[in-house]
Amino acid sequence: MSEKDLRINEQIRVREVRLIRDDGAEQQGIIPTMEALDIAREQGLDLVEVAPNAAPPVVKIMDYGKFKFENEKKVRDSKKKQKLIKLKEIRMQPKIDDHDLDFKSKHVKDFLLEGNKVKVTVRFRGREMAHTELGLEVLKDVLARIEGDYVMDRAPAMEGRFMSMILSPKTKK
């Protein structure tokens, strides 16, 4: 249940409520809503409806501003802990030189170590389309050079004039 769904103080429009004190341990029982509101005001706190579907609804005496702040803080902290995985792409051609292949393979390895997925693509031009096996050899060579720091999400496959595969980093257990 989100904060927007919670009714506070005068927004609670039922005759009787089940009241819980702000420490959470002490239940006051079922009392009229106005009486519960008076108790909350005496303590300088808010009356917050925490279980509106119960019969009668459950309300809690608490500092609503502090409650809202702590919930927002939890949401912010959970967003910080999330890791966004990006899909990086490395493109090459079937007639690639050894040094260039080393260079691009090093980039693939670096992207995987950063925690990103990598799409390795070989582009075929003109008559190269007749020799797609050369592209497959290039992709296998890349796999051999990055030495098992990956999990293959998608095996090498043709997509029009491109042959590509998708690699993701190995998850550490």
mmCIF file with all atom_site columns, C-alpha atoms in Angstrom, residues 31-135:
data_model
loop_
_atom_site.group_PDB
_atom_site.id
_atom_site.type_symbol
_atom_site.label_atom_id
_atom_site.label_alt_id
_atom_site.label_comp_id
_atom_site.label_asym_id
_atom_site.label_entity_id
_atom_site.label_seq_id
_atom_site.pdbx_PDB_ins_code
_atom_site.Cartn_x
_atom_site.Cartn_y
_atom_site.Cartn_z
_atom_site.occupancy
_atom_site.B_iso_or_equiv
_atom_site.pdbx_formal_charge
_atom_site.auth_seq_id
_atom_site.auth_comp_id
_atom_site.auth_asym_id
_atom_site.auth_atom_id
_atom_site.pdbx_PDB_model_num
ATOM 1   C CA . ILE A 1 31  ? -13.214 3.281   19.855  1.00 0.00 ? 31  ILE A CA 1
ATOM 2   C CA . PRO A 1 32  ? -15.099 6.099   18.094  1.00 0.00 ? 32  PRO A CA 1
ATOM 3   C CA . THR A 1 33  ? -13.072 7.900   15.418  1.00 0.00 ? 33  THR A CA 1
ATOM 4   C CA . MET A 1 34  ? -13.454 11.320  17.063  1.00 0.00 ? 34  MET A CA 1
ATOM 5   C CA . GLU A 1 35  ? -12.091 9.996   20.350  1.00 0.00 ? 35  GLU A CA 1
ATOM 6   C CA . ALA A 1 36  ? -9.091  8.459   18.532  1.00 0.00 ? 36  ALA A CA 1
ATOM 7   C CA . LEU A 1 37  ? -8.478  11.756  16.760  1.00 0.00 ? 37  LEU A CA 1
ATOM 8   C CA . ASP A 1 38  ? -8.544  13.614  20.104  1.00 0.00 ? 38  ASP A CA 1
ATOM 9   C CA . ILE A 1 39  ? -6.008  11.161  21.588  1.00 0.00 ? 39  ILE A CA 1
ATOM 10  C CA . ALA A 1 40  ? -3.689  11.698  18.598  1.00 0.00 ? 40  ALA A CA 1
ATOM 11  C CA . ARG A 1 41  ? -3.963  15.499  18.849  1.00 0.00 ? 41  ARG A CA 1
ATOM 12  C CA . GLU A 1 42  ? -3.190  15.416  22.592  1.00 0.00 ? 42  GLU A CA 1
ATOM 13  C CA . GLN A 1 43  ? 0.069   13.645  21.778  1.00 0.00 ? 43  GLN A CA 1
ATOM 14  C CA . GLY A 1 44  ? 0.814   16.056  18.921  1.00 0.00 ? 44  GLY A CA 1
ATOM 15  C CA . LEU A 1 45  ? 0.721   13.222  16.367  1.00 0.00 ? 45  LEU A CA 1
ATOM 16  C CA . ASP A 1 46  ? -1.459  12.141  13.429  1.00 0.00 ? 46  ASP A CA 1
ATOM 17  C CA . LEU A 1 47  ? -4.081  9.437   13.146  1.00 0.00 ? 47  LEU A CA 1
ATOM 18  C CA . VAL A 1 48  ? -3.186  7.304   10.103  1.00 0.00 ? 48  VAL A CA 1
ATOM 19  C CA . GLU A 1 49  ? -5.389  4.579   8.612   1.00 0.00 ? 49  GLU A CA 1
ATOM 20  C CA . VAL A 1 50  ? -3.093  1.571   8.073   1.00 0.00 ? 50  VAL A CA 1
ATOM 21  C CA . ALA A 1 51  ? -5.648  -1.159  7.236   1.00 0.00 ? 51  ALA A CA 1
ATOM 22  C CA . PRO A 1 52  ? -8.717  0.426   5.589   1.00 0.00 ? 52  PRO A CA 1
ATOM 23  C CA . ASN A 1 53  ? -10.231 -2.907  4.479   1.00 0.00 ? 53  ASN A CA 1
ATOM 24  C CA . ALA A 1 54  ? -10.430 -4.357  7.996   1.00 0.00 ? 54  ALA A CA 1
ATOM 25  C CA . ALA A 1 55  ? -13.713 -4.276  9.900   1.00 0.00 ? 55  ALA A CA 1
ATOM 26  C CA . PRO A 1 56  ? -13.454 -1.832  11.636  1.00 0.00 ? 56  PRO A CA 1
ATOM 27  C CA . PRO A 1 57  ? -10.503 -0.057  9.911   1.00 0.00 ? 57  PRO A CA 1
ATOM 28  C CA . VAL A 1 58  ? -7.197  -0.126  11.803  1.00 0.00 ? 58  VAL A CA 1
ATOM 29  C CA . VAL A 1 59  ? -5.654  3.262   12.602  1.00 0.00 ? 59  VAL A CA 1
ATOM 30  C CA . LYS A 1 60  ? -2.303  4.060   14.161  1.00 0.00 ? 60  LYS A CA 1
ATOM 31  C CA . ILE A 1 61  ? -1.130  7.108   16.050  1.00 0.00 ? 61  ILE A CA 1
ATOM 32  C CA . MET A 1 62  ? 2.165   8.247   14.484  1.00 0.00 ? 62  MET A CA 1
ATOM 33  C CA . ASP A 1 63  ? 4.090   11.224  13.126  1.00 0.00 ? 63  ASP A CA 1
ATOM 34  C CA . TYR A 1 64  ? 2.918   11.130  9.486   1.00 0.00 ? 64  TYR A CA 1
ATOM 35  C CA . GLY A 1 65  ? 5.665   13.474  8.216   1.00 0.00 ? 65  GLY A CA 1
ATOM 36  C CA . LYS A 1 66  ? 8.374   11.261  9.706   1.00 0.00 ? 66  LYS A CA 1
ATOM 37  C CA . PHE A 1 67  ? 6.650   8.130   8.331   1.00 0.00 ? 67  PHE A CA 1
ATOM 38  C CA . LYS A 1 68  ? 6.520   9.642   4.826   1.00 0.00 ? 68  LYS A CA 1
ATOM 39  C CA . PHE A 1 69  ? 10.171  10.708  5.009   1.00 0.00 ? 69  PHE A CA 1
ATOM 40  C CA . GLU A 1 70  ? 11.340  7.231   6.083   1.00 0.00 ? 70  GLU A CA 1
ATOM 41  C CA . ASN A 1 71  ? 9.364   5.564   3.274   1.00 0.00 ? 71  ASN A CA 1
ATOM 42  C CA . GLU A 1 72  ? 10.872  7.928   0.684   1.00 0.00 ? 72  GLU A CA 1
ATOM 43  C CA . LYS A 1 73  ? 14.319  7.208   2.125   1.00 0.00 ? 73  LYS A CA 1
ATOM 44  C CA . LYS A 1 74  ? 13.752  3.446   1.739   1.00 0.00 ? 74  LYS A CA 1
ATOM 45  C CA . VAL A 1 75  ? 12.727  3.953   -1.902  1.00 0.00 ? 75  VAL A CA 1
ATOM 46  C CA . ARG A 1 76  ? 15.834  6.080   -2.584  1.00 0.00 ? 76  ARG A CA 1
ATOM 47  C CA . ASP A 1 77  ? 18.123  3.504   -0.961  1.00 0.00 ? 77  ASP A CA 1
ATOM 48  C CA . SER A 1 78  ? 16.615  0.653   -2.978  1.00 0.00 ? 78  SER A CA 1
ATOM 49  C CA . LYS A 1 79  ? 17.170  2.630   -6.191  1.00 0.00 ? 79  LYS A CA 1
ATOM 50  C CA . LYS A 1 80  ? 20.838  3.171   -5.266  1.00 0.00 ? 80  LYS A CA 1
ATOM 51  C CA . LYS A 1 81  ? 21.382  -0.566  -4.899  1.00 0.00 ? 81  LYS A CA 1
ATOM 52  C CA . GLN A 1 82  ? 19.997  -1.340  -8.357  1.00 0.00 ? 82  GLN A CA 1
ATOM 53  C CA . LYS A 1 83  ? 22.568  -2.052  -11.061 1.00 0.00 ? 83  LYS A CA 1
ATOM 54  C CA . LEU A 1 84  ? 21.558  -1.028  -14.546 1.00 0.00 ? 84  LEU A CA 1
ATOM 55  C CA . ILE A 1 85  ? 22.845  -3.492  -17.115 1.00 0.00 ? 85  ILE A CA 1
ATOM 56  C CA . LYS A 1 86  ? 23.574  -1.920  -20.473 1.00 0.00 ? 86  LYS A CA 1
ATOM 57  C CA . LEU A 1 87  ? 23.943  -3.696  -23.790 1.00 0.00 ? 87  LEU A CA 1
ATOM 58  C CA . LYS A 1 88  ? 27.209  -2.656  -25.430 1.00 0.00 ? 88  LYS A CA 1
ATOM 59  C CA . GLU A 1 89  ? 27.902  -3.523  -29.057 1.00 0.00 ? 89  GLU A CA 1
ATOM 60  C CA . ILE A 1 90  ? 31.227  -4.333  -30.703 1.00 0.00 ? 90  ILE A CA 1
ATOM 61  C CA . ARG A 1 91  ? 31.206  -4.450  -34.519 1.00 0.00 ? 91  ARG A CA 1
ATOM 62  C CA . MET A 1 92  ? 33.798  -6.019  -36.765 1.00 0.00 ? 92  MET A CA 1
ATOM 63  C CA . GLN A 1 93  ? 34.202  -7.516  -40.225 1.00 0.00 ? 93  GLN A CA 1
ATOM 64  C CA . PRO A 1 94  ? 35.104  -11.055 -41.319 1.00 0.00 ? 94  PRO A CA 1
ATOM 65  C CA . LYS A 1 95  ? 38.465  -9.876  -42.734 1.00 0.00 ? 95  LYS A CA 1
ATOM 66  C CA . ILE A 1 96  ? 39.764  -8.455  -39.440 1.00 0.00 ? 96  ILE A CA 1
ATOM 67  C CA . ASP A 1 97  ? 43.457  -8.268  -38.619 1.00 0.00 ? 97  ASP A CA 1
ATOM 68  C CA . ASP A 1 98  ? 44.883  -10.144 -35.609 1.00 0.00 ? 98  ASP A CA 1
ATOM 69  C CA . HIS A 1 99  ? 45.822  -6.979  -33.713 1.00 0.00 ? 99  HIS A CA 1
ATOM 70  C CA . ASP A 1 100 ? 42.367  -5.436  -34.288 1.00 0.00 ? 100 ASP A CA 1
ATOM 71  C CA . LEU A 1 101 ? 40.750  -8.653  -33.064 1.00 0.00 ? 101 LEU A CA 1
ATOM 72  C CA . ASP A 1 102 ? 42.903  -8.533  -29.895 1.00 0.00 ? 102 ASP A CA 1
ATOM 73  C CA . PHE A 1 103 ? 41.943  -4.893  -29.356 1.00 0.00 ? 103 PHE A CA 1
ATOM 74  C CA . LYS A 1 104 ? 38.193  -5.508  -29.795 1.00 0.00 ? 104 LYS A CA 1
ATOM 75  C CA . SER A 1 105 ? 38.322  -8.680  -27.668 1.00 0.00 ? 105 SER A CA 1
ATOM 76  C CA . LYS A 1 106 ? 39.941  -6.664  -24.875 1.00 0.00 ? 106 LYS A CA 1
ATOM 77  C CA . HIS A 1 107 ? 37.028  -4.202  -25.062 1.00 0.00 ? 107 HIS A CA 1
ATOM 78  C CA . VAL A 1 108 ? 34.521  -7.066  -24.899 1.00 0.00 ? 108 VAL A CA 1
ATOM 79  C CA . LYS A 1 109 ? 36.294  -8.395  -21.805 1.00 0.00 ? 109 LYS A CA 1
ATOM 80  C CA . ASP A 1 110 ? 36.334  -4.936  -20.184 1.00 0.00 ? 110 ASP A CA 1
ATOM 81  C CA . PHE A 1 111 ? 32.598  -4.444  -20.824 1.00 0.00 ? 111 PHE A CA 1
ATOM 82  C CA . LEU A 1 112 ? 31.839  -7.852  -19.276 1.00 0.00 ? 112 LEU A CA 1
ATOM 83  C CA . LEU A 1 113 ? 33.968  -7.047  -16.216 1.00 0.00 ? 113 LEU A CA 1
ATOM 84  C CA . GLU A 1 114 ? 32.008  -3.794  -15.763 1.00 0.00 ? 114 GLU A CA 1
ATOM 85  C CA . GLY A 1 115 ? 28.855  -5.915  -15.576 1.00 0.00 ? 115 GLY A CA 1
ATOM 86  C CA . ASN A 1 116 ? 27.401  -5.044  -18.992 1.00 0.00 ? 116 ASN A CA 1
ATOM 87  C CA . LYS A 1 117 ? 26.007  -7.354  -21.643 1.00 0.00 ? 117 LYS A CA 1
ATOM 88  C CA . VAL A 1 118 ? 27.893  -7.320  -24.949 1.00 0.00 ? 118 VAL A CA 1
ATOM 89  C CA . LYS A 1 119 ? 26.580  -7.897  -28.456 1.00 0.00 ? 119 LYS A CA 1
ATOM 90  C CA . VAL A 1 120 ? 29.435  -8.932  -30.740 1.00 0.00 ? 120 VAL A CA 1
ATOM 91  C CA . THR A 1 121 ? 28.506  -8.332  -34.384 1.00 0.00 ? 121 THR A CA 1
ATOM 92  C CA . VAL A 1 122 ? 30.232  -9.220  -37.652 1.00 0.00 ? 122 VAL A CA 1
ATOM 93  C CA . ARG A 1 123 ? 29.067  -7.200  -40.664 1.00 0.00 ? 123 ARG A CA 1
ATOM 94  C CA . PHE A 1 124 ? 29.182  -8.759  -44.122 1.00 0.00 ? 124 PHE A CA 1
ATOM 95  C CA . ARG A 1 125 ? 29.508  -6.601  -47.257 1.00 0.00 ? 125 ARG A CA 1
ATOM 96  C CA . GLY A 1 126 ? 28.971  -7.596  -50.866 1.00 0.00 ? 126 GLY A CA 1
ATOM 97  C CA . ARG A 1 127 ? 30.526  -10.956 -51.733 1.00 0.00 ? 127 ARG A CA 1
ATOM 98  C CA . GLU A 1 128 ? 31.414  -11.619 -48.091 1.00 0.00 ? 128 GLU A CA 1
ATOM 99  C CA . MET A 1 129 ? 27.825  -12.886 -47.725 1.00 0.00 ? 129 MET A CA 1
ATOM 100 C CA . ALA A 1 130 ? 28.878  -16.028 -49.586 1.00 0.00 ? 130 ALA A CA 1
ATOM 101 C CA . HIS A 1 131 ? 31.373  -16.863 -46.806 1.00 0.00 ? 131 HIS A CA 1
ATOM 102 C CA . THR A 1 132 ? 29.494  -16.460 -43.536 1.00 0.00 ? 132 THR A CA 1
ATOM 103 C CA . GLU A 1 133 ? 31.626  -19.249 -42.059 1.00 0.00 ? 133 GLU A CA 1
ATOM 104 C CA . LEU A 1 134 ? 34.483  -16.694 -41.879 1.00 0.00 ? 134 LEU A CA 1
ATOM 105 C CA . GLY A 1 135 ? 32.327  -14.526 -39.603 1.00 0.00 ? 135 GLY A CA 1
#
